[in-house]
Amino acid sequence: MAEGYEGLLDSIEEATVTELCRDLVRFKSVNPPGDELEIAEYVADLLRAAGLSVELVPHTSTRASVLATLKGSGEVPAVLLTGHLDVVAVGAEAWVHDPFSADVAEGNVWGRGASDMKGGDAGMIAATQVLAASDVPLKGDVILAFTAGEEGEQLGASELVTHLEGVPIQAVLVAEPSSNEVYIAEKGVCWLKLTTYGKTAHGSMPDLGRNAILMMMTLLDEFQSLNVPYEVHPLLGHFTRSVNTIKGGVGTNVVPDQCEVTVDQRTVPGMDHNAIAQQVEELIADLEERIEGFRASVEVINDRVPVATSPDEPVVQQFYDAVETVVGKRPEPKGVNYYTDAVVFAPQLDLPMIICGPGQAGLAHQPNEYVEISKLVESAKIFTLAVAQMLT
């Protein structure tokens, strides 16, 4: 046990963390449309009751994020803890447990968002409640940012980061699902929308039109062959791209005059998103020159840079120390293919980034989602110890 912190960790009670997670799961904060206001108000009330200074940040009449601070003496920079309040839709498949009942069975809390990432939110809140109730003299602030809209537009993070500019912060800790393993790198995103433009005509007279779907087939064939320069990252591996949606045409008897495709590209450090878009623009210009009547465009619809923190950062090693104390094994540097709100906070505030949370990444967005209660308790202890050591 870390010397001097035994009492802190003993204050993490399984029943308390479990009920907190269950309460969060019961809120139907599904995005779209979001509806995070009620859960944001609940979290804000919890943190006010714990003695934190709390700001409820509204986005719309039904959407809000929470920014809260447990004040320290100001001798060292703050630690930022962040998690999102929204969840994805339940889907059409039947669930064994009602997705919003937060049933407890088989040592788990079941429900939509239990793993991604209301379990992580519960761990961070529980840790902060324990720190606030303790007599540990914190030399820096604990800042909590609970965001709306991470499952999509990152609405909350984009707003809350503006409130934190100029605030001395030593790291951002994200409780996304990791089975309490530690990730210090995540891929960026450069999503593209490709559009081809044709001319409508009756389906029985295709020679009088220009078929935008056939144009898209030509464009995609060459797009897939583009050689995008990058270097394999030691933690994140390769750049990837996947053509994931297509929309075109209005009826079987009508030559389509427009076709749209969206492409999910996951980038690694060192890649230039503007250069990727420029490469596609040059491809389109070449096709327009070579093929009579060909017209197309490209638009970047989601642009987030990759984030990677050195394992040699002192805050990373401190966090590794905390994890090793709680779980008995020292983490090894790892990265993830998905992205989190860290792609907003870390670059804009120039912070080291650490991901660690109780959920399982493989359960995110899946039916019959759950979080293990043992992992919930473990995560609360990790965050309590890590923050205490960083701020004392």
mmCIF file of C-alpha atoms in Angstrom:
data_model
loop_
_atom_site.group_PDB
_atom_site.id
_atom_site.type_symbol
_atom_site.label_atom_id
_atom_site.label_comp_id
_atom_site.label_asym_id
_atom_site.label_seq_id
_atom_site.Cartn_x
_atom_site.Cartn_y
_atom_site.Cartn_z
ATOM 1 C CA MET A 1 0.000 0.000 0.000
ATOM 2 C CA ALA A 2 1.259 3.511 -0.812
ATOM 3 C CA GLU A 3 2.545 4.963 2.429
ATOM 4 C CA GLY A 4 0.238 7.614 3.890
ATOM 5 C CA TYR A 5 -2.702 6.865 1.590
ATOM 6 C CA GLU A 6 -4.093 3.681 3.166
ATOM 7 C CA GLY A 7 -7.029 5.527 4.683
ATOM 8 C CA LEU A 8 -7.928 7.122 1.362
ATOM 9 C CA LEU A 9 -8.148 3.808 -0.443
ATOM 10 C CA ASP A 10 -10.042 2.196 2.422
ATOM 11 C CA SER A 11 -12.649 4.949 2.003
ATOM 12 C CA ILE A 12 -13.615 3.636 -1.448
ATOM 13 C CA GLU A 13 -16.684 1.523 -0.724
ATOM 14 C CA GLU A 14 -18.017 -0.986 -3.228
ATOM 15 C CA ALA A 15 -21.663 -0.231 -2.451
ATOM 16 C CA THR A 16 -21.171 3.503 -2.943
ATOM 17 C CA VAL A 17 -19.390 3.216 -6.297
ATOM 18 C CA THR A 18 -21.856 0.597 -7.527
ATOM 19 C CA GLU A 19 -24.931 2.689 -6.681
ATOM 20 C CA LEU A 20 -23.346 5.752 -8.226
ATOM 21 C CA CYS A 21 -22.750 3.856 -11.477
ATOM 22 C CA ARG A 22 -26.314 2.503 -11.425
ATOM 23 C CA ASP A 23 -27.745 5.984 -10.924
ATOM 24 C CA LEU A 24 -25.802 7.287 -13.928
ATOM 25 C CA VAL A 25 -26.827 4.383 -16.183
ATOM 26 C CA ARG A 26 -30.524 5.003 -15.473
ATOM 27 C CA PHE A 27 -30.383 8.381 -17.229
ATOM 28 C CA LYS A 28 -31.370 7.979 -20.895
ATOM 29 C CA SER A 29 -28.744 10.372 -22.224
ATOM 30 C CA VAL A 30 -28.767 8.812 -25.698
ATOM 31 C CA ASN A 31 -26.941 10.685 -28.451
ATOM 32 C CA PRO A 32 -28.493 11.551 -30.804
ATOM 33 C CA PRO A 33 -30.279 13.619 -29.669
ATOM 34 C CA GLY A 34 -28.210 13.826 -26.456
ATOM 35 C CA ASP A 35 -30.583 14.859 -23.649
ATOM 36 C CA GLU A 36 -27.682 15.152 -21.197
ATOM 37 C CA LEU A 37 -29.230 17.983 -19.147
ATOM 38 C CA GLU A 38 -30.802 15.782 -16.448
ATOM 39 C CA ILE A 39 -27.694 13.670 -15.853
ATOM 40 C CA ALA A 40 -25.545 16.810 -15.911
ATOM 41 C CA GLU A 41 -27.754 18.373 -13.218
ATOM 42 C CA TYR A 42 -27.488 15.177 -11.152
ATOM 43 C CA VAL A 43 -23.682 15.145 -11.391
ATOM 44 C CA ALA A 44 -23.506 18.870 -10.624
ATOM 45 C CA ASP A 45 -25.604 18.383 -7.479
ATOM 46 C CA LEU A 46 -23.404 15.469 -6.343
ATOM 47 C CA LEU A 47 -20.236 17.497 -6.734
ATOM 48 C CA ARG A 48 -21.691 20.585 -5.026
ATOM 49 C CA ALA A 49 -22.688 18.375 -2.095
ATOM 50 C CA ALA A 50 -19.074 17.165 -1.931
ATOM 51 C CA GLY A 51 -17.882 20.768 -1.590
ATOM 52 C CA LEU A 52 -16.708 21.484 -5.135
ATOM 53 C CA SER A 53 -17.211 24.699 -7.032
ATOM 54 C CA VAL A 54 -19.516 23.691 -9.909
ATOM 55 C CA GLU A 55 -20.596 25.264 -13.181
ATOM 56 C CA LEU A 56 -23.392 23.746 -15.247
ATOM 57 C CA VAL A 57 -22.586 24.711 -18.834
ATOM 58 C CA PRO A 58 -25.711 24.667 -21.053
ATOM 59 C CA HIS A 59 -25.502 23.947 -24.779
ATOM 60 C CA THR A 60 -29.203 23.766 -25.698
ATOM 61 C CA SER A 61 -32.448 23.512 -23.741
ATOM 62 C CA THR A 62 -31.846 19.766 -23.286
ATOM 63 C CA ARG A 63 -28.059 19.481 -23.315
ATOM 64 C CA ALA A 64 -25.384 20.519 -20.817
ATOM 65 C CA SER A 65 -21.905 19.711 -19.535
ATOM 66 C CA VAL A 66 -20.391 20.072 -16.064
ATOM 67 C CA LEU A 67 -17.168 21.777 -14.996
ATOM 68 C CA ALA A 68 -16.245 21.405 -11.314
ATOM 69 C CA THR A 69 -13.217 22.207 -9.164
ATOM 70 C CA LEU A 70 -11.976 20.866 -5.856
ATOM 71 C CA LYS A 71 -9.642 23.647 -4.767
ATOM 72 C CA GLY A 72 -6.089 23.013 -3.672
ATOM 73 C CA SER A 73 -3.474 25.461 -2.431
ATOM 74 C CA GLY A 74 -2.296 26.342 -5.937
ATOM 75 C CA GLU A 75 1.311 25.310 -5.342
ATOM 76 C CA VAL A 76 1.282 22.823 -8.237
ATOM 77 C CA PRO A 77 -0.742 22.642 -11.481
ATOM 78 C CA ALA A 78 -4.167 21.040 -11.414
ATOM 79 C CA VAL A 79 -5.146 17.568 -12.615
ATOM 80 C CA LEU A 80 -8.021 17.382 -15.112
ATOM 81 C CA LEU A 81 -10.367 14.366 -15.002
ATOM 82 C CA THR A 82 -12.825 14.007 -17.855
ATOM 83 C CA GLY A 83 -15.611 11.707 -18.976
ATOM 84 C CA HIS A 84 -18.666 11.979 -21.226
ATOM 85 C CA LEU A 85 -22.300 11.783 -20.161
ATOM 86 C CA ASP A 86 -23.886 10.687 -23.439
ATOM 87 C CA VAL A 87 -24.338 7.129 -24.676
ATOM 88 C CA VAL A 88 -25.113 5.576 -28.052
ATOM 89 C CA ALA A 89 -28.506 4.155 -29.002
ATOM 90 C CA VAL A 90 -29.612 0.788 -27.641
ATOM 91 C CA GLY A 91 -30.127 -0.807 -31.072
ATOM 92 C CA ALA A 92 -32.738 -3.273 -32.301
ATOM 93 C CA GLU A 93 -31.378 -6.433 -30.661
ATOM 94 C CA ALA A 94 -33.132 -7.589 -27.480
ATOM 95 C CA TRP A 95 -31.142 -7.182 -24.250
ATOM 96 C CA VAL A 96 -31.009 -9.738 -21.445
ATOM 97 C CA HIS A 97 -31.305 -6.868 -18.935
ATOM 98 C CA ASP A 98 -33.254 -3.679 -19.598
ATOM 99 C CA PRO A 99 -30.612 -1.250 -20.918
ATOM 100 C CA PHE A 100 -31.622 1.522 -18.507
ATOM 101 C CA SER A 101 -32.526 -0.468 -15.397
ATOM 102 C CA ALA A 102 -28.892 -0.812 -14.260
ATOM 103 C CA ASP A 103 -29.461 -4.332 -12.994
ATOM 104 C CA VAL A 104 -26.807 -5.907 -10.787
ATOM 105 C CA ALA A 105 -26.120 -9.537 -11.664
ATOM 106 C CA GLU A 106 -23.098 -11.834 -11.954
ATOM 107 C CA GLY A 107 -20.855 -9.238 -10.344
ATOM 108 C CA ASN A 108 -21.668 -6.599 -12.976
ATOM 109 C CA VAL A 109 -23.734 -3.469 -13.480
ATOM 110 C CA TRP A 110 -25.666 -3.968 -16.731
ATOM 111 C CA GLY A 111 -26.921 -1.266 -19.051
ATOM 112 C CA ARG A 112 -26.231 1.091 -21.911
ATOM 113 C CA GLY A 113 -23.225 3.195 -21.025
ATOM 114 C CA ALA A 114 -22.118 1.034 -18.089
ATOM 115 C CA SER A 115 -18.829 0.367 -19.849
ATOM 116 C CA ASP A 116 -18.699 3.402 -22.161
ATOM 117 C CA MET A 117 -18.353 5.286 -19.952
ATOM 118 C CA LYS A 118 -20.616 5.891 -16.987
ATOM 119 C CA GLY A 119 -18.630 3.334 -15.018
ATOM 120 C CA GLY A 120 -15.564 5.505 -15.562
ATOM 121 C CA ASP A 121 -17.528 8.622 -14.596
ATOM 122 C CA ALA A 122 -18.584 6.902 -11.380
ATOM 123 C CA GLY A 123 -14.976 6.002 -10.578
ATOM 124 C CA MET A 124 -13.823 9.607 -11.012
ATOM 125 C CA ILE A 125 -16.713 11.051 -9.000
ATOM 126 C CA ALA A 126 -16.184 8.550 -6.176
ATOM 127 C CA ALA A 127 -12.464 9.345 -6.090
ATOM 128 C CA THR A 128 -13.143 13.075 -5.911
ATOM 129 C CA GLN A 129 -15.735 12.629 -3.146
ATOM 130 C CA VAL A 130 -13.168 10.731 -1.071
ATOM 131 C CA LEU A 131 -10.474 13.356 -1.674
ATOM 132 C CA ALA A 132 -12.889 16.168 -0.808
ATOM 133 C CA ALA A 133 -13.886 14.465 2.461
ATOM 134 C CA SER A 134 -10.284 13.689 3.466
ATOM 135 C CA ASP A 135 -7.762 15.813 5.304
ATOM 136 C CA VAL A 136 -5.161 15.346 2.545
ATOM 137 C CA PRO A 137 -3.666 18.816 1.855
ATOM 138 C CA LEU A 138 -3.920 19.087 -1.934
ATOM 139 C CA LYS A 139 -1.316 21.411 -3.446
ATOM 140 C CA GLY A 140 -3.276 21.729 -6.696
ATOM 141 C CA ASP A 141 -6.857 21.707 -7.931
ATOM 142 C CA VAL A 142 -8.816 18.659 -9.029
ATOM 143 C CA ILE A 143 -10.837 19.717 -12.094
ATOM 144 C CA LEU A 144 -13.642 17.529 -13.417
ATOM 145 C CA ALA A 145 -15.086 17.985 -16.902
ATOM 146 C CA PHE A 146 -18.150 15.878 -17.681
ATOM 147 C CA THR A 147 -19.090 16.442 -21.286
ATOM 148 C CA ALA A 148 -22.106 16.255 -23.539
ATOM 149 C CA GLY A 149 -21.843 15.019 -27.090
ATOM 150 C CA GLU A 150 -18.650 12.964 -27.094
ATOM 151 C CA GLU A 151 -20.430 10.260 -29.102
ATOM 152 C CA GLY A 152 -20.428 12.448 -32.199
ATOM 153 C CA GLU A 153 -19.612 16.129 -32.366
ATOM 154 C CA GLN A 154 -17.661 16.502 -29.064
ATOM 155 C CA LEU A 155 -19.953 19.382 -28.195
ATOM 156 C CA GLY A 156 -19.093 19.583 -24.522
ATOM 157 C CA ALA A 157 -15.324 19.210 -24.767
ATOM 158 C CA SER A 158 -15.129 21.912 -27.435
ATOM 159 C CA GLU A 159 -16.938 24.310 -25.085
ATOM 160 C CA LEU A 160 -15.318 23.357 -21.785
ATOM 161 C CA VAL A 161 -11.781 23.584 -23.161
ATOM 162 C CA THR A 162 -12.311 27.311 -23.716
ATOM 163 C CA HIS A 163 -13.073 27.690 -19.987
ATOM 164 C CA LEU A 164 -9.724 26.079 -19.124
ATOM 165 C CA GLU A 165 -7.377 28.050 -21.368
ATOM 166 C CA GLY A 166 -4.651 29.645 -19.274
ATOM 167 C CA VAL A 167 -5.308 27.369 -16.265
ATOM 168 C CA PRO A 168 -2.121 25.553 -15.142
ATOM 169 C CA ILE A 169 -2.849 21.822 -15.578
ATOM 170 C CA GLN A 170 -0.323 18.980 -15.442
ATOM 171 C CA ALA A 171 -2.304 16.234 -17.230
ATOM 172 C CA VAL A 172 -5.711 15.146 -18.483
ATOM 173 C CA LEU A 173 -6.966 11.768 -17.243
ATOM 174 C CA VAL A 174 -9.740 10.091 -19.258
ATOM 175 C CA ALA A 175 -11.785 7.206 -17.829
ATOM 176 C CA GLU A 176 -12.776 5.656 -21.165
ATOM 177 C CA PRO A 177 -13.060 1.838 -21.123
ATOM 178 C CA SER A 178 -9.658 0.170 -20.864
ATOM 179 C CA SER A 179 -10.205 -2.597 -18.256
ATOM 180 C CA ASN A 180 -8.042 -0.322 -16.067
ATOM 181 C CA GLU A 181 -5.083 -0.729 -18.357
ATOM 182 C CA VAL A 182 -3.287 2.500 -19.238
ATOM 183 C CA TYR A 183 -3.208 4.020 -22.718
ATOM 184 C CA ILE A 184 -1.109 7.065 -23.532
ATOM 185 C CA ALA A 185 -1.773 7.448 -27.251
ATOM 186 C CA GLU A 186 -4.849 7.568 -29.463
ATOM 187 C CA LYS A 187 -5.344 7.904 -33.189
ATOM 188 C CA GLY A 188 -6.664 11.034 -34.810
ATOM 189 C CA VAL A 189 -9.587 11.240 -37.205
ATOM 190 C CA CYS A 190 -9.819 12.794 -40.637
ATOM 191 C CA TRP A 191 -13.298 11.959 -41.916
ATOM 192 C CA LEU A 192 -14.040 12.826 -45.521
ATOM 193 C CA LYS A 193 -17.247 13.310 -47.461
ATOM 194 C CA LEU A 194 -16.826 12.591 -51.163
ATOM 195 C CA THR A 195 -19.563 13.821 -53.512
ATOM 196 C CA THR A 196 -19.990 13.220 -57.240
ATOM 197 C CA TYR A 197 -22.315 15.305 -59.402
ATOM 198 C CA GLY A 198 -24.124 13.956 -62.462
ATOM 199 C CA LYS A 199 -27.237 14.775 -64.451
ATOM 200 C CA THR A 200 -30.649 13.252 -63.886
ATOM 201 C CA ALA A 201 -32.545 11.444 -66.661
ATOM 202 C CA HIS A 202 -35.206 8.764 -67.059
ATOM 203 C CA GLY A 203 -33.902 5.330 -66.171
ATOM 204 C CA SER A 204 -34.944 4.035 -69.581
ATOM 205 C CA MET A 205 -32.752 6.630 -71.302
ATOM 206 C CA PRO A 206 -29.488 6.601 -69.327
ATOM 207 C CA ASP A 207 -27.550 8.035 -72.256
ATOM 208 C CA LEU A 208 -29.296 11.380 -71.633
ATOM 209 C CA GLY A 209 -27.937 11.632 -68.092
ATOM 210 C CA ARG A 210 -24.652 11.362 -66.238
ATOM 211 C CA ASN A 211 -24.675 8.712 -63.531
ATOM 212 C CA ALA A 212 -23.208 10.051 -60.261
ATOM 213 C CA ILE A 213 -23.048 6.555 -58.728
ATOM 214 C CA LEU A 214 -20.873 5.276 -61.566
ATOM 215 C CA MET A 215 -18.690 8.360 -61.144
ATOM 216 C CA MET A 216 -18.338 7.496 -57.467
ATOM 217 C CA MET A 217 -17.270 3.961 -58.345
ATOM 218 C CA THR A 218 -14.512 5.423 -60.514
ATOM 219 C CA LEU A 219 -13.488 7.875 -57.808
ATOM 220 C CA LEU A 220 -13.418 5.226 -55.064
ATOM 221 C CA ASP A 221 -11.397 2.843 -57.205
ATOM 222 C CA GLU A 222 -8.605 5.403 -57.522
ATOM 223 C CA PHE A 223 -9.088 6.816 -54.013
ATOM 224 C CA GLN A 224 -8.470 3.387 -52.472
ATOM 225 C CA SER A 225 -5.187 3.187 -54.372
ATOM 226 C CA LEU A 226 -3.860 6.528 -53.091
ATOM 227 C CA ASN A 227 -0.534 6.149 -51.314
ATOM 228 C CA VAL A 228 -0.836 8.225 -48.142
ATOM 229 C CA PRO A 229 2.611 8.806 -46.610
ATOM 230 C CA TYR A 230 3.046 8.018 -42.908
ATOM 231 C CA GLU A 231 5.373 6.270 -40.481
ATOM 232 C CA VAL A 232 4.141 3.325 -38.404
ATOM 233 C CA HIS A 233 3.754 4.492 -34.798
ATOM 234 C CA PRO A 234 5.199 2.279 -32.033
ATOM 235 C CA LEU A 235 1.969 2.409 -29.994
ATOM 236 C CA LEU A 236 -0.690 3.131 -32.619
ATOM 237 C CA GLY A 237 0.514 1.158 -35.598
ATOM 238 C CA HIS A 238 -0.805 1.952 -39.073
ATOM 239 C CA PHE A 239 -2.947 4.615 -40.679
ATOM 240 C CA THR A 240 -6.328 3.154 -41.687
ATOM 241 C CA ARG A 241 -9.218 4.207 -43.893
ATOM 242 C CA SER A 242 -12.652 2.690 -44.345
ATOM 243 C CA VAL A 243 -15.469 3.686 -46.729
ATOM 244 C CA ASN A 244 -18.483 3.413 -44.427
ATOM 245 C CA THR A 245 -21.566 5.129 -45.881
ATOM 246 C CA ILE A 246 -22.956 5.703 -49.351
ATOM 247 C CA LYS A 247 -26.036 7.606 -50.478
ATOM 248 C CA GLY A 248 -27.181 8.201 -54.041
ATOM 249 C CA GLY A 249 -30.190 8.261 -56.287
ATOM 250 C CA VAL A 250 -33.893 8.903 -55.725
ATOM 251 C CA GLY A 251 -35.499 5.959 -57.520
ATOM 252 C CA THR A 252 -34.794 2.892 -59.611
ATOM 253 C CA ASN A 253 -36.181 4.592 -62.727
ATOM 254 C CA VAL A 254 -34.094 7.774 -62.339
ATOM 255 C CA VAL A 255 -30.445 8.275 -63.311
ATOM 256 C CA PRO A 256 -28.796 9.592 -60.104
ATOM 257 C CA ASP A 257 -27.435 13.114 -60.277
ATOM 258 C CA GLN A 258 -25.600 12.965 -56.946
ATOM 259 C CA CYS A 259 -23.800 10.405 -54.802
ATOM 260 C CA GLU A 260 -22.193 10.883 -51.390
ATOM 261 C CA VAL A 261 -19.727 8.674 -49.554
ATOM 262 C CA THR A 262 -18.182 9.151 -46.124
ATOM 263 C CA VAL A 263 -14.773 7.779 -45.223
ATOM 264 C CA ASP A 264 -13.397 7.106 -41.743
ATOM 265 C CA GLN A 265 -9.633 7.712 -41.683
ATOM 266 C CA ARG A 266 -7.640 7.086 -38.505
ATOM 267 C CA THR A 267 -4.307 8.869 -38.443
ATOM 268 C CA VAL A 268 -1.081 8.486 -36.479
ATOM 269 C CA PRO A 269 1.321 11.172 -35.210
ATOM 270 C CA GLY A 270 3.278 12.911 -37.930
ATOM 271 C CA MET A 271 0.462 12.870 -40.501
ATOM 272 C CA ASP A 272 -0.836 16.125 -41.983
ATOM 273 C CA HIS A 273 -4.623 16.133 -42.373
ATOM 274 C CA ASN A 274 -4.524 19.100 -44.742
ATOM 275 C CA ALA A 275 -2.091 17.198 -46.951
ATOM 276 C CA ILE A 276 -4.453 14.193 -47.034
ATOM 277 C CA ALA A 277 -7.351 16.389 -48.173
ATOM 278 C CA GLN A 278 -5.125 18.090 -50.731
ATOM 279 C CA GLN A 279 -4.122 14.706 -52.131
ATOM 280 C CA VAL A 280 -7.796 13.835 -52.702
ATOM 281 C CA GLU A 281 -8.472 17.239 -54.278
ATOM 282 C CA GLU A 282 -5.628 16.629 -56.709
ATOM 283 C CA LEU A 283 -7.052 13.199 -57.559
ATOM 284 C CA ILE A 284 -10.451 14.744 -58.301
ATOM 285 C CA ALA A 285 -8.878 17.450 -60.458
ATOM 286 C CA ASP A 286 -7.048 14.770 -62.429
ATOM 287 C CA LEU A 287 -10.247 12.759 -62.984
ATOM 288 C CA GLU A 288 -12.137 15.868 -64.065
ATOM 289 C CA GLU A 289 -9.427 16.528 -66.626
ATOM 290 C CA ARG A 290 -9.333 12.946 -67.904
ATOM 291 C CA ILE A 291 -13.059 12.116 -67.933
ATOM 292 C CA GLU A 292 -15.553 14.297 -69.760
ATOM 293 C CA GLY A 293 -18.433 15.388 -67.539
ATOM 294 C CA PHE A 294 -16.824 14.113 -64.326
ATOM 295 C CA ARG A 295 -17.420 16.394 -61.325
ATOM 296 C CA ALA A 296 -16.708 15.723 -57.678
ATOM 297 C CA SER A 297 -15.759 17.390 -54.402
ATOM 298 C CA VAL A 298 -14.208 16.465 -51.063
ATOM 299 C CA GLU A 299 -14.986 17.912 -47.628
ATOM 300 C CA VAL A 300 -13.344 17.215 -44.261
ATOM 301 C CA ILE A 301 -16.246 16.602 -41.857
ATOM 302 C CA ASN A 302 -14.344 15.592 -38.708
ATOM 303 C CA ASP A 303 -10.779 16.697 -38.049
ATOM 304 C CA ARG A 304 -9.007 15.687 -34.835
ATOM 305 C CA VAL A 305 -5.249 15.270 -34.572
ATOM 306 C CA PRO A 306 -3.710 12.128 -33.074
ATOM 307 C CA VAL A 307 -2.447 12.408 -29.504
ATOM 308 C CA ALA A 308 0.582 10.641 -28.072
ATOM 309 C CA THR A 309 2.251 11.122 -24.703
ATOM 310 C CA SER A 310 5.772 9.941 -23.943
ATOM 311 C CA PRO A 311 5.941 7.153 -21.352
ATOM 312 C CA ASP A 312 8.843 9.116 -19.844
ATOM 313 C CA GLU A 313 6.536 11.971 -18.783
ATOM 314 C CA PRO A 314 6.676 12.229 -14.965
ATOM 315 C CA VAL A 315 2.858 12.227 -14.694
ATOM 316 C CA VAL A 316 2.699 8.996 -16.683
ATOM 317 C CA GLN A 317 5.181 7.333 -14.360
ATOM 318 C CA GLN A 318 3.250 8.623 -11.340
ATOM 319 C CA PHE A 319 0.064 7.161 -12.773
ATOM 320 C CA TYR A 320 1.847 3.865 -13.446
ATOM 321 C CA ASP A 321 2.923 3.887 -9.789
ATOM 322 C CA ALA A 322 -0.689 4.245 -8.670
ATOM 323 C CA VAL A 323 -1.920 1.456 -10.938
ATOM 324 C CA GLU A 324 0.876 -0.839 -9.796
ATOM 325 C CA THR A 325 -0.022 -0.185 -6.161
ATOM 326 C CA VAL A 326 -3.723 -0.915 -6.691
ATOM 327 C CA VAL A 327 -3.619 -3.839 -9.149
ATOM 328 C CA GLY A 328 -0.187 -5.289 -8.384
ATOM 329 C CA LYS A 329 1.221 -4.977 -11.894
ATOM 330 C CA ARG A 330 3.025 -2.086 -13.568
ATOM 331 C CA PRO A 331 1.464 -0.992 -16.874
ATOM 332 C CA GLU A 332 3.297 -1.026 -20.180
ATOM 333 C CA PRO A 333 2.936 1.803 -22.732
ATOM 334 C CA LYS A 334 -0.054 1.199 -25.038
ATOM 335 C CA GLY A 335 -2.223 3.087 -27.500
ATOM 336 C CA VAL A 336 -5.793 2.814 -28.805
ATOM 337 C CA ASN A 337 -7.367 3.083 -32.251
ATOM 338 C CA TYR A 338 -10.424 4.988 -31.030
ATOM 339 C CA TYR A 339 -10.419 8.651 -30.082
ATOM 340 C CA THR A 340 -11.721 10.383 -26.955
ATOM 341 C CA ASP A 341 -12.335 13.908 -25.712
ATOM 342 C CA ALA A 342 -8.572 13.981 -25.102
ATOM 343 C CA VAL A 343 -8.162 14.919 -28.773
ATOM 344 C CA VAL A 344 -9.782 18.226 -27.796
ATOM 345 C CA PHE A 345 -8.263 18.833 -24.350
ATOM 346 C CA ALA A 346 -4.691 17.573 -24.869
ATOM 347 C CA PRO A 347 -3.694 19.520 -28.026
ATOM 348 C CA GLN A 348 -5.525 22.740 -27.169
ATOM 349 C CA LEU A 349 -4.228 22.878 -23.594
ATOM 350 C CA ASP A 350 -0.860 21.240 -24.458
ATOM 351 C CA LEU A 351 -1.256 18.450 -21.900
ATOM 352 C CA PRO A 352 -0.017 14.890 -21.432
ATOM 353 C CA MET A 353 -2.933 12.454 -21.831
ATOM 354 C CA ILE A 354 -3.717 9.244 -19.930
ATOM 355 C CA ILE A 355 -6.661 6.887 -20.562
ATOM 356 C CA CYS A 356 -7.703 4.451 -17.840
ATOM 357 C CA GLY A 357 -11.194 3.265 -17.042
ATOM 358 C CA PRO A 358 -13.078 0.251 -15.660
ATOM 359 C CA GLY A 359 -15.124 -0.619 -18.753
ATOM 360 C CA GLN A 360 -14.149 -3.022 -21.512
ATOM 361 C CA ALA A 361 -13.529 -1.396 -24.893
ATOM 362 C CA GLY A 362 -15.007 -4.440 -26.641
ATOM 363 C CA LEU A 363 -18.363 -3.838 -24.938
ATOM 364 C CA ALA A 364 -18.672 -0.242 -26.115
ATOM 365 C CA HIS A 365 -21.718 0.267 -28.362
ATOM 366 C CA GLN A 366 -22.635 -3.419 -28.001
ATOM 367 C CA PRO A 367 -25.903 -4.946 -26.744
ATOM 368 C CA ASN A 368 -25.837 -6.332 -23.186
ATOM 369 C CA GLU A 369 -23.200 -3.831 -22.131
ATOM 370 C CA TYR A 370 -21.921 -4.081 -18.565
ATOM 371 C CA VAL A 371 -19.111 -3.083 -16.257
ATOM 372 C CA GLU A 372 -17.532 -5.356 -13.641
ATOM 373 C CA ILE A 373 -18.089 -4.078 -10.116
ATOM 374 C CA SER A 374 -14.579 -5.155 -9.111
ATOM 375 C CA LYS A 375 -13.178 -2.985 -11.907
ATOM 376 C CA LEU A 376 -15.359 -0.058 -10.783
ATOM 377 C CA VAL A 377 -13.879 -0.197 -7.298
ATOM 378 C CA GLU A 378 -10.395 -0.672 -8.685
ATOM 379 C CA SER A 379 -10.726 2.381 -10.947
ATOM 380 C CA ALA A 380 -11.933 4.586 -8.085
ATOM 381 C CA LYS A 381 -8.891 3.537 -6.060
ATOM 382 C CA ILE A 382 -6.544 4.178 -8.994
ATOM 383 C CA PHE A 383 -7.885 7.696 -9.537
ATOM 384 C CA THR A 384 -7.883 8.479 -5.814
ATOM 385 C CA LEU A 385 -4.276 7.410 -5.373
ATOM 386 C CA ALA A 386 -2.999 8.876 -8.638
ATOM 387 C CA VAL A 387 -4.539 12.298 -8.040
ATOM 388 C CA ALA A 388 -3.426 12.359 -4.416
ATOM 389 C CA GLN A 389 0.163 11.580 -5.398
ATOM 390 C CA MET A 390 0.178 14.136 -8.224
ATOM 391 C CA LEU A 391 -1.153 16.889 -5.982
ATOM 392 C CA THR A 392 0.680 16.297 -2.683
#
